Amino acid sequence: MSDRPGGPDTADPGPVLRMRSVRKTFGESLVLREVDLEVAPHTVTALIGASGSGKSTLLRCANLLEEIDDGAIWLDGEEITDPRVDQDAVRRRIGVVFQAYNLFPHMSVLENITLAPRRVHGVPRAEAEQRGRELLERLGLGAKADAYPDRLSGGQQQRAAIVRALAVRPRLLLLDEITAALDPELVAEVLEVVRDLKEQGMTMVLATHEMAFARDIADQVCFLDAGVVLERGSAEQIFHAPREERTRRFLRRFTDSGRL
Amino acid sequence: MTLAKEEPDRGEPLAPGGQDPYVPSERRLARERYKRTRSRRAVAVAALSSLVTAAALVLVVVNAPGWSRTRETFFDAGYAREALPLVLDGLWLNVRLLLVCGAAVLVLGMLIAVARTLPGPVFFPLRALAAAYTDFFRGLPLIINLMIVVLGVPALRLQGVSVDPVLLGGTALTLTYSAYVAEVFRAGIESVHPSQRAAARSLGLTNRQALRHVVLPQAVRRQVPPLLNDLVSLQKDTGLVSIGGAVDAVRAADIIVGRSLNYTPYLVAGLLFIALTIPMTRLTDWVTARTDRRRAQGGLL
């Protein structure tokens, strides 16, 4: 987090992530259809929509954890859905934080964090550990470096998972409903971290049910409905003047329950 | 919500040096007194019933019409003394076979298990081969496998191929047991949740790195008890190499029995085998408990 995640192309303001007509099916069910998305550098894009609307699948496709059926995806102008592309090299440039943290239970927090820098990027152990401890310190987890994940609270585990994703200095960070498995009292500490990351200029795409948070942090909001980006716009526009009836109906559920 | 994990309570640590002014309440003391009484009673009942059962068994056996005959042929101290050094000598061969075959089985079993879980159409032949191997050697009775290898291979009179019954017997044991162990490892690999692999791949680890650093360590740790089961079983089955003429503990006992028609040496060999497996079981229990404890304390591993 020390260095602004800018990369060599700061002169070129092209999108970090671009999706064009992405289609994805699982067997008989059509999960994404004709999805277009552009994510500019140092911006936050929030994906909102009901469960099963395709938010998580979209993120997994962006990271090549799922293979798309049709369309194309570019990362920094390079088409990553080209079958000749080294997928492992692409994933190295994208960090992912999962809903269920997915920390490695047989490794200490520090080992979780240094695994990819050491094994994938060839960083020497001492250096990787020093940087790992610095990152943990900054996220208030300095004392937990040598603990195992099962001794951490949910919020601590999720913050450790964020550090793990950041340790490889990703170009883009994908956050997949990272607070959905947390107790309400622990949500705030995780969202605070995401806010800090935005301050530091990290480019992020997040799927979320935290509407108030999406409204505060997102530069761009996409409302997904049945695998289609039904409406997109600034947070201001989507939350205060949604054009589509379905968007209005979706958001009303949050306003009615006082969560927005 | 996919997460349904119980979170352990993490209370405040007790004040060091006994500065905690807590005094156990009368209710707690009464509760503990009651629990102590109850457990004392349970122990007494268990001890008594064990004694009664043992006494009944002894009475049945001792009063059996053929008891004196049986005692002479199975529990003869003289033959036991005579057999012990020879059987122990043979047992050393079993131990060496166990060490060498055990190591070979673990390596081969792991390779087969990994081959069976390789993704993609490129690896289809490897997967099919590994599946055929486990199907074949798990189905083939060990004794028949041993006879084919130990007796059949020398009959071919191939140049440069060993006819040593120990070597051939060890090979047969390794063939069969690596098929069992491969299945244990495979079950372990498949028990690791796919999200773990996804997390590893999302960090840029290759499939092989994800397997090596994330999936296999978790798989192996979970499978320690069933692996030990197979190793204990292998240890007993090392006795079967005697069918090729190798003098192990069973064969050593056999030789004395053949000469004396007294079966005590078998009993000696059997007890020695049992004595061998007990430390192995305890060792694994200890290793498992230690890793659990370390993880629970969050210490360095």
Short mmCIF file of N, CA, C and O in Angstrom, two decimals, chain A residues 17 22 43 64 70 95 97 110 122 148 168 186 191 193 198 203 206 223 230 237 254-255:
data_model
loop_
_atom_site.label_atom_id
_atom_site.label_comp_id
_atom_site.label_asym_id
_atom_site.label_seq_id
_atom_site.Cartn_x
_atom_site.Cartn_y
_atom_site.Cartn_z
N LEU A 17 -9.74 -2.25 -16.29
CA LEU A 17 -10.49 -3.45 -16.66
C LEU A 17 -11.58 -3.05 -17.65
O LEU A 17 -12.25 -2.03 -17.49
N VAL A 22 -19.82 -9.76 -22.39
CA VAL A 22 -19.45 -11.02 -21.73
C VAL A 22 -20.70 -11.87 -21.48
O VAL A 22 -21.71 -11.39 -20.98
N THR A 43 -10.33 4.20 -9.51
CA THR A 43 -11.75 4.38 -9.21
C THR A 43 -12.30 3.13 -8.56
O THR A 43 -11.69 2.07 -8.61
N LEU A 64 -10.46 -14.70 -14.24
CA LEU A 64 -10.26 -15.95 -14.98
C LEU A 64 -10.42 -17.19 -14.11
O LEU A 64 -9.92 -18.26 -14.44
N ASP A 70 -18.58 -16.16 -24.10
CA ASP A 70 -18.44 -15.27 -25.26
C ASP A 70 -18.09 -13.88 -24.76
O ASP A 70 -18.24 -13.57 -23.58
N GLY A 95 -5.89 -8.83 -7.42
CA GLY A 95 -6.10 -9.37 -6.09
C GLY A 95 -7.58 -9.67 -5.89
O GLY A 95 -8.43 -8.97 -6.43
N VAL A 97 -10.54 -10.71 -2.84
CA VAL A 97 -10.92 -10.99 -1.45
C VAL A 97 -12.30 -11.63 -1.50
O VAL A 97 -13.21 -11.13 -2.15
N LEU A 110 0.95 -14.70 8.79
CA LEU A 110 2.11 -14.20 8.03
C LEU A 110 2.43 -15.14 6.86
O LEU A 110 2.75 -14.68 5.76
N GLY A 122 8.96 -14.67 -6.22
CA GLY A 122 10.37 -14.92 -5.92
C GLY A 122 10.99 -13.93 -4.96
O GLY A 122 12.20 -13.72 -4.95
N TYR A 148 -2.80 -18.46 13.96
CA TYR A 148 -3.46 -19.18 12.87
C TYR A 148 -4.85 -18.59 12.65
O TYR A 148 -5.46 -18.08 13.59
N VAL A 168 0.82 -8.82 -3.04
CA VAL A 168 1.45 -9.00 -4.35
C VAL A 168 1.32 -7.72 -5.19
O VAL A 168 1.57 -7.74 -6.39
N LEU A 186 -18.63 -6.13 13.19
CA LEU A 186 -17.32 -6.30 12.59
C LEU A 186 -17.24 -5.74 11.18
O LEU A 186 -16.17 -5.62 10.60
N LEU A 191 -14.82 -2.34 6.30
CA LEU A 191 -15.13 -1.27 5.34
C LEU A 191 -14.15 -0.10 5.49
O LEU A 191 -13.78 0.55 4.50
N VAL A 193 -11.05 -0.31 6.10
CA VAL A 193 -9.86 -0.66 5.34
C VAL A 193 -10.07 -0.37 3.85
O VAL A 193 -9.18 0.19 3.19
N LYS A 198 -9.06 3.13 -1.04
CA LYS A 198 -9.51 4.07 -2.05
C LYS A 198 -8.71 5.38 -1.95
O LYS A 198 -8.26 5.93 -2.96
N THR A 203 -7.43 0.69 -7.46
CA THR A 203 -8.57 0.46 -8.35
C THR A 203 -9.32 -0.77 -7.85
O THR A 203 -8.71 -1.82 -7.65
N LEU A 206 -16.16 -3.94 -6.44
CA LEU A 206 -16.70 -4.68 -5.32
C LEU A 206 -18.16 -5.04 -5.53
O LEU A 206 -18.97 -4.22 -5.96
N PHE A 223 -26.01 -1.72 -11.50
CA PHE A 223 -27.08 -2.55 -10.96
C PHE A 223 -27.27 -3.74 -11.88
O PHE A 223 -27.60 -3.60 -13.05
N LEU A 230 -28.32 -3.65 -15.80
CA LEU A 230 -29.56 -2.98 -16.18
C LEU A 230 -29.41 -1.47 -16.16
O LEU A 230 -30.01 -0.76 -16.94
N GLN A 237 -26.39 9.33 -8.97
CA GLN A 237 -27.51 9.11 -9.88
C GLN A 237 -28.28 7.83 -9.53
O GLN A 237 -29.51 7.83 -9.43
N PHE A 254 -34.03 -1.51 0.66
CA PHE A 254 -33.02 -1.05 1.62
C PHE A 254 -33.48 0.21 2.33
O PHE A 254 -33.26 0.38 3.52
N THR A 255 -34.12 1.11 1.57
CA THR A 255 -34.58 2.34 2.21
C THR A 255 -35.68 2.01 3.21
O THR A 255 -35.71 2.56 4.30
#
